[in-house]
């Protein structure tokens, strides 16, 4: 029996009579798992109003009271972890072994931001004699959070927790491709003691997102998604505070002197985990020519051992793509690469284990790629690794930077001077040296170039979620006041 997934507004699930719905499909079985209500413009308005009213109450609470509610939210998320994990796995085909660890990441975000609730403060600026000047960081009011589909519960908690800690109300719009866990997370937040209405979820496609972005009551937009949508939102949200976390085409640079065994394993996990649907996946292997043949052979061997299958099976390491749309898109990229003369070292089609049902594509390694081909230039967001070779450090840096994106990069070398030189020359917001995808709510993670604006993690997040007020008070009576002489 399919369920009906409804928006969560002002502390309760709501359903307008006659509202349009759309189907949520399990990408492993291609079966409908739920009918989802598409929120109307009126519903978006109700959600923003509810958030605005509740925010006034929330902002009056002491930071300590806010912290306690966020901490309690983290505990309820952990308690509901199995249910949340199953929702995301059914929704996007994320292997259950990965989904099961996601609630711990969500809880960590809620706890980190609970701890930050009384650390959001301004400065005293002693530049003008006889005056006390201070700055204060105030909540913006209502934050519209618009999310992609590739890591539903984690991306929601990592965007929502800082917005709440900064004293804001929130309206979330999850992707229409992954609508299932957002409502439960919001329910748990209200159960944890947030005022009803402080965290709301509206459901539906880009039209619902657009209505949220354009709403006059929304003061800040936290957007995670594609560059194309980011551009539309940047224009529609002019005048609002904007944080954008967009796409990537991250290089994985391997020098001949690296710990190659570890680098092989990390390269494989770094590009194929979550079926390659990760913004900062290391999708471009850039490897030193002298070791390239052997390194790529080992990557191919290791990739062929990945356990592909039913995402509900604990043993599965790689599930299907999240949707038919994404499956078709990745296949189009692979067809273009083959037509352009690229060579598939491994993968390139449906894995034998997958049978005929589900949106599966085998882990794919592509060599002999033209530097201007779409498989090298465009974010594929699937299990596809391209290989390029370099002769020296300068060429490695050139190839790594030769992209419109600037989200992240991996560097593998045992030469510490080279590690620091290359890190300094890469045009990306995050660099992992001799490791892969280390993430934490406390650590900055923001994109350069087309990969984004602002930062959704760590201290940087506070800038996009608060407004900075300056107050200058003259206390020395002989300090000059700007005026015409009498
Ligand atoms: P998308 O841009 O298609 O959609 C993202 C969200 O925007 C969805 O909720 C969608 O409904 C909404 N939307 C669409 N049109 C809109 C409009 N006109 N106004 C307002 N909202 C609108 O992206 P996607 O395919 O869902 O996600 C994949 C993308 O997200 C990839 O590019 C990936 O790299 C990126 N991503 C980035 C990060 C990061 O931290 N930088 C993290 C995860 C995903």
Coordinates of C-alpha atoms and ligand atoms in Angstrom, one line a residue:
X1 CA 0.0 0.0 0.0
X2 CA 1.4 3.4 -0.9
X3 CA 1.4 6.2 1.7
X4 CA 0.6 9.8 1.2
X5 CA 3.5 12.1 2.1
X6 CA 2.2 15.5 3.2
X7 CA 3.8 18.9 4.0
X8 CA 4.5 19.7 7.6
X9 CA 3.4 23.2 8.5
X10 CA 2.9 24.9 11.8
X11 CA 3.6 21.7 13.7
X12 CA 1.3 19.4 11.8
X13 CA 1.0 17.4 8.6
X14 CA -1.4 19.2 6.3
X15 CA -3.3 18.3 3.2
X16 CA -5.4 20.6 1.1
X17 CA -8.5 19.0 -0.4
X18 CA -7.8 18.3 -4.1
X19 CA -4.1 19.0 -3.9
X20 CA -1.9 17.7 -6.8
X21 CA 0.3 14.8 -6.0
X22 CA 3.3 13.1 -7.6
X23 CA 4.8 9.6 -7.2
X24 CA 7.9 8.8 -5.3
X25 CA 9.7 5.8 -6.9
X26 CA 12.1 3.3 -5.4
X27 CA 15.0 3.3 -7.9
X28 CA 16.0 -0.2 -7.0
X29 CA 12.6 -1.8 -7.7
X30 CA 11.0 1.0 -9.9
X31 CA 7.9 0.6 -7.6
X32 CA 5.9 3.6 -6.3
X33 CA 6.5 4.0 -2.6
X34 CA 4.4 7.0 -1.9
X35 CA 2.2 9.7 -3.4
X36 CA 3.6 13.1 -2.4
X37 CA 1.6 16.3 -2.1
X38 CA 2.8 19.1 -4.3
X39 CA 2.5 22.2 -2.1
X40 CA 0.5 25.2 -3.5
X41 CA 1.7 28.8 -3.4
X42 CA -0.8 29.3 -0.5
X43 CA 0.8 26.5 1.4
X44 CA 4.3 28.0 0.9
X45 CA 2.8 31.3 2.3
X46 CA 1.3 29.5 5.3
X47 CA 4.7 27.9 6.0
X48 CA 6.6 31.2 5.8
X49 CA 4.0 32.8 8.1
X50 CA 4.2 30.0 10.6
X51 CA 8.0 30.2 10.6
X52 CA 7.9 33.9 11.1
X53 CA 5.5 33.8 14.0
X54 CA 7.4 31.0 15.7
X55 CA 10.8 32.7 15.1
X56 CA 9.7 35.6 17.3
X57 CA 9.2 33.2 20.2
X58 CA 12.4 31.3 19.4
X59 CA 14.5 34.5 19.3
X60 CA 13.3 35.4 22.8
X61 CA 14.5 32.1 24.3
X62 CA 17.9 32.2 25.8
X63 CA 20.7 30.6 23.8
X64 CA 20.9 27.9 26.4
X65 CA 17.2 27.0 25.9
X66 CA 17.8 26.9 22.2
X67 CA 20.8 24.7 22.7
X68 CA 18.8 22.3 24.8
X69 CA 16.1 21.9 22.2
X70 CA 18.7 21.3 19.5
X71 CA 20.5 18.7 21.6
X72 CA 17.2 17.0 22.3
X73 CA 16.6 16.9 18.5
X74 CA 19.9 15.1 18.1
X75 CA 18.7 12.4 20.6
X76 CA 15.4 11.9 18.9
X77 CA 17.1 11.7 15.5
X78 CA 19.3 8.9 16.8
X79 CA 16.3 7.1 18.3
X80 CA 14.5 7.2 15.0
X81 CA 17.6 6.3 13.1
X82 CA 16.5 3.1 11.6
X83 CA 13.2 4.6 10.3
X84 CA 15.1 7.6 8.8
X85 CA 17.6 5.3 7.2
X86 CA 14.9 3.1 5.6
X87 CA 13.1 6.2 4.2
X88 CA 16.2 7.5 2.4
X89 CA 17.2 4.0 1.1
X90 CA 13.8 3.4 -0.4
X91 CA 13.7 7.0 -1.7
X92 CA 17.1 7.2 -3.5
X93 CA 18.6 3.7 -3.4
X94 CA 21.4 4.7 -1.0
X95 CA 22.8 1.5 0.4
X96 CA 21.4 0.8 3.9
X97 CA 24.9 0.4 5.4
X98 CA 25.4 4.1 4.5
X99 CA 22.0 5.3 5.3
X100 CA 22.3 3.7 8.7
X101 CA 25.3 5.8 9.6
X102 CA 23.6 9.1 8.4
X103 CA 21.5 9.7 11.6
X104 CA 24.8 9.9 13.5
X105 CA 26.0 12.6 11.1
X106 CA 22.6 14.4 11.5
X107 CA 22.9 14.2 15.3
X108 CA 26.4 15.5 15.2
X109 CA 25.2 18.6 13.2
X110 CA 22.4 19.2 15.7
X111 CA 24.9 18.9 18.7
X112 CA 27.6 21.0 17.1
X113 CA 25.0 23.8 16.5
X114 CA 23.6 23.4 20.0
X115 CA 27.0 24.2 21.2
X116 CA 27.3 27.2 18.9
X117 CA 24.0 28.7 20.0
X118 CA 25.7 31.0 22.6
X119 CA 28.8 31.6 20.5
X120 CA 27.1 33.8 17.9
X121 CA 28.3 37.2 18.8
X122 CA 29.6 40.5 17.4
X123 CA 32.7 42.6 18.2
X124 CA 33.7 45.8 19.9
X125 CA 35.6 48.1 17.4
X126 CA 37.6 50.7 19.2
X127 CA 38.5 52.9 16.2
X128 CA 36.7 56.2 16.9
X129 CA 37.8 57.9 20.1
X130 CA 35.0 58.8 22.6
X131 CA 32.6 56.3 21.0
X132 CA 31.6 52.7 21.8
X133 CA 31.1 50.8 18.6
X134 CA 29.9 47.2 18.7
X135 CA 28.5 44.8 16.2
X136 CA 25.7 42.3 16.8
X137 CA 24.7 39.3 14.8
X138 CA 21.0 39.1 14.6
X139 CA 18.7 36.4 13.2
X140 CA 17.6 37.2 9.7
X141 CA 14.0 35.9 10.3
X142 CA 12.9 33.1 8.0
X143 CA 15.4 31.0 6.0
X144 CA 14.3 29.1 3.0
X145 CA 16.3 25.9 2.7
X146 CA 16.2 24.3 -0.8
X147 CA 17.8 20.8 -1.0
X148 CA 19.1 18.3 -3.6
X149 CA 18.3 14.6 -3.6
X150 CA 21.7 13.0 -3.1
X151 CA 21.9 12.9 0.7
X152 CA 18.4 13.8 2.0
X153 CA 18.6 13.6 5.8
X154 CA 22.3 14.7 6.1
X155 CA 21.9 17.7 3.8
X156 CA 18.7 18.8 5.6
X157 CA 20.3 18.6 9.1
X158 CA 23.5 20.3 8.0
X159 CA 21.5 23.3 6.6
X160 CA 18.7 23.5 9.2
X161 CA 20.7 23.2 12.4
X162 CA 22.9 26.3 11.9
X163 CA 19.8 28.3 10.7
X164 CA 18.0 27.4 14.0
X165 CA 21.1 28.0 16.2
X166 CA 21.3 31.5 14.7
X167 CA 17.8 32.2 15.9
X168 CA 15.9 31.8 12.6
X169 CA 12.7 30.1 11.6
X170 CA 13.0 27.7 8.6
X171 CA 11.0 26.4 5.7
X172 CA 12.6 23.4 4.0
X173 CA 11.9 22.3 0.5
X174 CA 13.5 18.9 -0.1
X175 CA 14.0 17.7 -3.6
X176 CA 11.0 16.2 -5.4
X177 CA 13.3 13.1 -6.0
X178 CA 13.8 12.6 -2.2
X179 CA 10.9 13.9 -0.2
X180 CA 10.5 11.2 2.3
X181 CA 12.6 11.9 5.4
X182 CA 12.2 15.7 5.7
X183 CA 8.8 15.6 7.3
X184 CA 9.8 13.1 10.0
X185 CA 13.0 15.2 10.8
X186 CA 10.8 18.3 11.2
X187 CA 8.3 16.4 13.4
X188 CA 11.1 15.2 15.7
X189 CA 12.4 18.8 16.0
X190 CA 9.0 20.0 17.2
X191 CA 8.9 17.0 19.6
X192 CA 12.3 18.1 20.9
X193 CA 10.9 21.4 22.0
X194 CA 11.2 23.8 19.1
X195 CA 8.1 26.0 18.9
X196 CA 5.5 24.6 16.5
X197 CA 6.0 26.4 13.2
X198 CA 9.7 27.0 13.6
X199 CA 10.6 24.3 11.2
X200 CA 8.3 23.5 8.3
X201 CA 8.5 21.3 5.2
X202 CA 6.9 22.1 1.9
X203 CA 7.0 19.5 -0.9
X204 CA 7.2 19.6 -4.6
X205 CA 9.3 20.5 -7.6
X206 CA 11.1 23.7 -8.6
X207 CA 7.9 25.7 -8.7
X208 CA 7.5 25.3 -5.0
X209 CA 11.2 26.2 -4.5
X210 CA 10.7 29.3 -6.7
X211 CA 7.6 30.4 -4.6
X212 CA 9.7 30.0 -1.5
X213 CA 12.7 32.0 -2.8
X214 CA 10.4 34.8 -4.0
X215 CA 8.4 35.0 -0.8
X216 CA 8.8 38.5 0.8
X217 CA 8.8 36.9 4.2
X218 CA 12.0 34.9 3.4
X219 CA 15.1 36.8 4.3
X220 CA 17.8 34.3 3.5
X221 CA 18.1 31.4 1.1
X222 CA 20.3 28.4 1.7
X223 CA 20.4 26.6 -1.6
X224 CA 22.2 23.3 -2.4
X225 CA 21.9 22.0 -6.0
X226 CA 23.0 22.5 -9.5
X227 CA 24.7 25.6 -11.0
X228 CA 21.8 26.1 -13.5
X229 CA 19.2 26.3 -10.7
X230 CA 21.6 28.3 -8.5
X231 CA 21.8 31.0 -11.3
X232 CA 18.0 31.2 -11.4
X233 CA 17.8 31.5 -7.6
X234 CA 20.6 34.1 -7.4
X235 CA 18.5 36.4 -9.7
X236 CA 15.1 35.7 -8.0
X237 CA 16.6 36.1 -4.5
X238 CA 18.3 39.4 -5.2
X239 CA 18.3 41.5 -1.9
X240 CA 18.2 38.4 0.3
X241 CA 21.2 36.7 2.0
X242 CA 22.2 33.8 -0.1
X243 CA 24.4 30.7 0.5
X244 CA 24.9 28.5 -2.5
X245 CA 26.5 25.1 -2.5
X246 CA 26.6 23.9 -6.1
X247 CA 28.2 21.3 -8.2
X248 CA 31.7 20.0 -8.6
X249 CA 34.1 18.1 -10.8
X250 CA 36.8 17.5 -8.2
X251 CA 40.3 16.4 -9.2
X252 CA 42.1 13.5 -7.5
X253 CA 45.8 14.2 -8.1
X254 CA 48.1 11.2 -7.5
X255 CA 51.9 11.7 -7.6
X256 CA 54.2 8.8 -8.2
X257 CA 55.7 9.1 -4.7
X258 CA 52.3 8.6 -2.9
X259 CA 51.2 5.7 -0.8
X260 CA 49.7 4.1 -3.9
X261 CA 47.9 1.3 -2.2
X262 CA 45.9 3.6 0.0
X263 CA 45.4 6.0 -2.8
X264 CA 43.8 3.3 -5.0
X265 CA 41.3 2.4 -2.3
X266 CA 40.5 6.0 -1.6
X267 CA 40.1 6.9 -5.3
X268 CA 37.6 4.0 -5.7
X269 CA 35.6 5.0 -2.6
X270 CA 35.9 8.7 -3.3
X271 CA 34.2 8.5 -6.7
X272 CA 31.8 5.5 -6.4
X273 CA 30.4 5.9 -2.9
X274 CA 26.7 6.8 -3.1
X275 CA 26.9 5.7 -6.7
X276 CA 28.9 8.7 -7.5
X277 CA 26.1 11.1 -6.6
X278 CA 28.3 13.3 -4.3
X279 CA 29.0 16.9 -5.0
X280 CA 32.7 16.6 -4.0
X281 CA 33.3 13.1 -5.5
X282 CA 36.8 12.8 -6.9
X283 CA 35.6 12.3 -10.5
X284 CA 38.8 13.3 -12.3
X285 CA 41.8 11.1 -11.6
X286 CA 44.9 13.0 -12.6
X287 CA 47.8 10.6 -12.2
X288 CA 51.6 11.0 -12.8
X289 CA 52.5 9.4 -16.1
X290 CA 55.2 7.1 -14.7
X291 CA 52.7 5.2 -12.5
X292 CA 49.5 5.7 -14.5
X293 CA 49.1 2.4 -16.2
X294 CA 49.7 0.3 -13.1
X295 CA 47.6 2.7 -10.9
X296 CA 44.6 2.6 -13.3
X297 CA 44.8 -1.1 -13.6
X298 CA 44.5 -1.4 -9.8
X299 CA 41.7 1.0 -9.7
X300 CA 39.8 -1.0 -12.3
X301 CA 40.4 -4.3 -10.5
X302 CA 39.3 -2.8 -7.2
X303 CA 36.2 -1.2 -8.8
X304 CA 35.1 -4.5 -10.3
X305 CA 35.0 -6.0 -6.8
X306 CA 32.5 -3.4 -5.5
X307 CA 29.4 -5.2 -4.3
X308 CA 26.5 -3.9 -6.4
X309 CA 23.0 -4.9 -5.5
X310 CA 19.8 -4.4 -3.5
X311 CA 20.4 -1.3 -1.3
X312 CA 18.5 -3.0 1.5
X313 CA 21.1 -5.7 1.7
X314 CA 23.7 -4.9 4.4
X315 CA 26.5 -6.2 2.1
X316 CA 25.7 -3.9 -0.8
X317 CA 28.2 -1.2 -1.4
X318 CA 26.7 0.4 -4.6
X319 CA 23.0 0.8 -5.2
X320 CA 21.2 2.2 -8.2
X321 CA 21.2 5.8 -9.4
X322 CA 18.5 7.8 -7.5
X323 CA 16.1 8.2 -10.4
X324 CA 15.4 7.3 -14.0
X325 CA 16.2 10.8 -15.0
X326 CA 19.7 10.5 -13.5
X327 CA 20.1 7.0 -15.0
X328 CA 19.4 8.3 -18.5
X329 CA 21.7 11.3 -17.9
X330 CA 24.7 9.2 -16.9
X331 CA 24.1 6.8 -19.9
X332 CA 24.0 9.8 -22.3
X333 CA 27.4 11.0 -20.9
X334 CA 28.9 7.5 -21.4
X335 CA 27.5 7.3 -25.0
X336 CA 29.0 10.7 -25.8
X337 CA 32.4 9.6 -24.3
X338 CA 32.5 6.4 -26.4
X339 CA 31.5 8.4 -29.5
X340 CA 34.3 10.8 -28.8
X341 CA 36.9 8.0 -28.7
X342 CA 37.2 7.3 -25.0
X343 CA 38.0 3.8 -23.8
X344 CA 36.1 2.1 -20.9
X345 CA 38.7 0.3 -18.7
X346 CA 35.9 -1.2 -16.6
X347 CA 32.1 -0.8 -16.4
X348 CA 30.3 1.3 -18.9
X349 CA 26.8 -0.3 -18.7
X350 CA 24.5 -2.3 -16.5
X351 CA 26.2 -4.5 -14.0
X352 CA 25.5 -8.2 -14.5
X353 CA 24.4 -8.6 -10.9
X354 CA 21.6 -6.0 -11.3
X355 CA 19.2 -7.9 -13.6
X356 CA 16.8 -5.9 -15.7
X357 CA 15.0 -3.9 -12.9
X358 CA 16.4 -0.7 -11.2
X359 CA 18.5 2.2 -12.4
X360 CA 21.9 0.5 -12.0
X361 CA 25.1 1.4 -13.8
X362 CA 28.4 -0.4 -13.1
X363 CA 31.4 1.5 -11.6
X364 CA 33.0 2.9 -14.7
X365 CA 36.6 4.0 -15.4
X366 CA 37.1 6.0 -18.6
X367 CA 40.6 6.6 -20.2
X368 CA 41.7 8.4 -23.4
X369 CA 39.3 11.3 -22.7
X370 CA 39.6 14.5 -24.8
X371 CA 40.2 17.5 -22.4
X372 CA 37.2 19.3 -23.8
X373 CA 34.8 16.3 -23.8
X374 CA 31.6 16.5 -21.8
X375 CA 32.7 13.6 -19.6
X376 CA 35.6 15.6 -18.4
X377 CA 33.9 19.0 -18.4
X378 CA 30.4 18.4 -17.0
X379 CA 29.3 17.1 -13.6
X380 CA 28.0 13.6 -14.4
X381 CA 26.8 12.8 -10.8
X382 CA 27.1 9.0 -11.4
X383 CA 29.6 6.2 -11.0
X384 CA 32.1 7.5 -13.6
X385 CA 35.8 8.2 -13.2
X386 CA 37.8 9.8 -15.9
X387 CA 41.6 9.4 -16.1
X388 CA 44.2 12.0 -17.3
X389 CA 47.9 11.9 -17.0
X390 CA 50.6 14.5 -16.1
X391 CA 54.3 14.8 -16.4
X392 CA 55.2 17.4 -13.8
X393 CA 53.7 19.4 -10.9
X394 CA 52.8 22.4 -13.1
X395 CA 50.8 20.2 -15.5
X396 CA 49.0 18.5 -12.6
X397 CA 47.9 21.9 -11.3
X398 CA 46.9 23.1 -14.8
X399 CA 44.7 20.0 -15.4
X400 CA 43.1 20.2 -11.9
X401 CA 42.2 23.9 -12.4
X402 CA 41.0 23.5 -16.0
X403 CA 37.3 23.4 -15.0
X404 CA 34.5 25.8 -14.3
X405 CA 34.1 24.2 -10.8
X406 CA 36.1 24.8 -7.7
X407 CA 34.5 22.7 -4.9
X408 CA 37.2 20.3 -3.6
X409 CA 40.4 18.4 -4.6
X410 CA 42.4 15.5 -3.3
X411 CA 46.2 15.4 -3.4
X412 CA 48.3 12.3 -2.9
X413 CA 52.1 12.7 -2.3
X414 CA 54.6 11.8 0.4
X415 CA 56.5 15.1 -0.4
X416 CA 55.2 17.6 2.1
X417 CA 56.6 20.6 0.2
X418 CA 54.8 19.6 -2.9
X419 CA 51.6 18.9 -1.0
X420 CA 51.6 22.5 0.3
X421 CA 52.7 24.1 -3.0
X422 CA 49.9 22.3 -4.9
X423 CA 47.3 23.0 -2.2
X424 CA 48.2 26.7 -2.5
X425 CA 47.7 26.7 -6.3
X426 CA 44.4 24.9 -6.6
X427 CA 41.3 27.0 -7.2
X428 CA 39.1 25.0 -4.8
X429 CA 37.4 25.6 -1.5
X430 CA 38.4 22.4 0.2
X431 CA 41.6 20.2 -0.1
X432 CA 42.1 16.7 1.2
X433 CA 45.8 15.8 1.4
X434 CA 46.5 12.0 1.6
X435 CA 42.8 11.4 2.5
X436 CA 39.4 11.7 1.1
X437 CA 36.2 13.6 2.0
X438 CA 36.8 14.4 5.7
X439 CA 33.7 16.3 6.7
X440 CA 32.4 17.8 10.0
X441 CA 29.9 20.5 10.8
X442 CA 32.7 22.5 12.4
X443 CA 34.9 22.5 9.2
X444 CA 34.4 25.0 6.4
X445 CA 33.1 23.6 3.2
X446 CA 32.3 26.1 0.4
X447 CA 32.9 26.3 -3.3
X448 CA 35.0 28.6 -5.5
X449 CA 34.2 29.6 -9.1
X450 CA 30.9 27.9 -10.2
X451 CA 30.8 25.7 -7.1
X452 CA 29.1 28.2 -4.9
X453 CA 28.9 31.3 -2.8
X454 CA 29.4 31.5 1.0
X455 CA 29.7 28.6 3.4
X456 CA 27.1 26.3 5.0
X457 CA 29.4 24.8 7.6
X458 CA 31.4 26.1 10.5
X459 CA 31.8 29.7 11.4
X460 CA 31.2 30.7 7.8
X461 CA 27.6 29.5 8.0
X462 CA 26.8 32.1 10.6
X463 CA 27.6 34.9 8.1
X464 CA 24.9 33.7 5.7
X465 CA 22.3 33.1 8.4
X466 CA 22.6 36.3 10.5
X467 CA 22.6 40.0 9.7
X468 CA 25.4 42.2 11.0
X469 CA 24.3 45.3 12.8
X470 CA 26.8 48.1 13.9
X471 CA 26.0 50.4 16.8
X472 CA 28.1 53.5 17.4
X473 CA 27.4 55.5 20.6
X474 CA 29.2 58.7 21.5
X475 CA 29.9 58.8 25.2
X476 CA 32.6 61.5 25.5
X477 CA 30.8 64.9 25.4
X478 CA 33.8 66.5 23.8
X479 CA 34.0 64.0 21.0
X480 CA 32.9 65.8 17.8
X481 CA 29.4 65.3 16.4
X482 CA 29.1 65.8 12.6
X483 CA 27.1 69.0 12.1
X484 CA 27.2 72.4 10.5
X485 CA 29.0 75.1 12.7
X486 CA 26.5 77.4 14.4
Ligands
LIG1 P1 18.7 20.9 -8.8 O1 19.4 22.2 -9.0 O2 18.1 20.3 -10.0 O3 17.6 21.0 -7.7 C1 17.9 21.3 -6.4 C2 16.7 21.9 -5.7 O4 16.3 23.1 -6.3 C3 15.5 20.9 -5.8 O5 14.8 20.9 -4.5 C4 14.6 21.6 -6.9 O6 13.3 21.3 -6.7 C5 14.9 23.0 -6.6 N1 14.6 23.9 -7.7 C6 14.6 23.7 -9.0 N2 14.3 24.8 -9.7 C7 14.1 25.8 -8.8 C8 13.8 27.2 -8.9 N3 13.6 27.8 -10.1 N4 13.7 27.9 -7.8 C9 13.9 27.3 -6.6 N5 14.2 26.0 -6.4 C10 14.3 25.2 -7.5 O7 19.9 19.9 -8.3 P2 19.7 18.4 -8.0 O8 19.8 17.6 -9.2 O9 18.6 18.1 -7.1 O10 21.1 18.1 -7.1 C11 22.3 17.8 -7.6 C12 23.2 19.0 -7.6 O11 23.4 19.4 -6.3 C13 24.6 18.6 -8.1 O12 25.0 19.6 -9.0 C14 25.4 18.5 -6.9 O13 26.8 18.8 -7.1 C15 24.8 19.6 -6.0 N6 25.2 19.4 -4.6 C16 26.1 20.3 -4.1 C17 26.5 20.1 -2.7 C18 27.5 21.1 -2.1 O14 27.6 21.0 -0.9 N7 28.1 21.9 -2.9 C19 25.9 19.1 -2.0 C20 25.0 18.2 -2.6 C21 24.6 18.4 -3.9

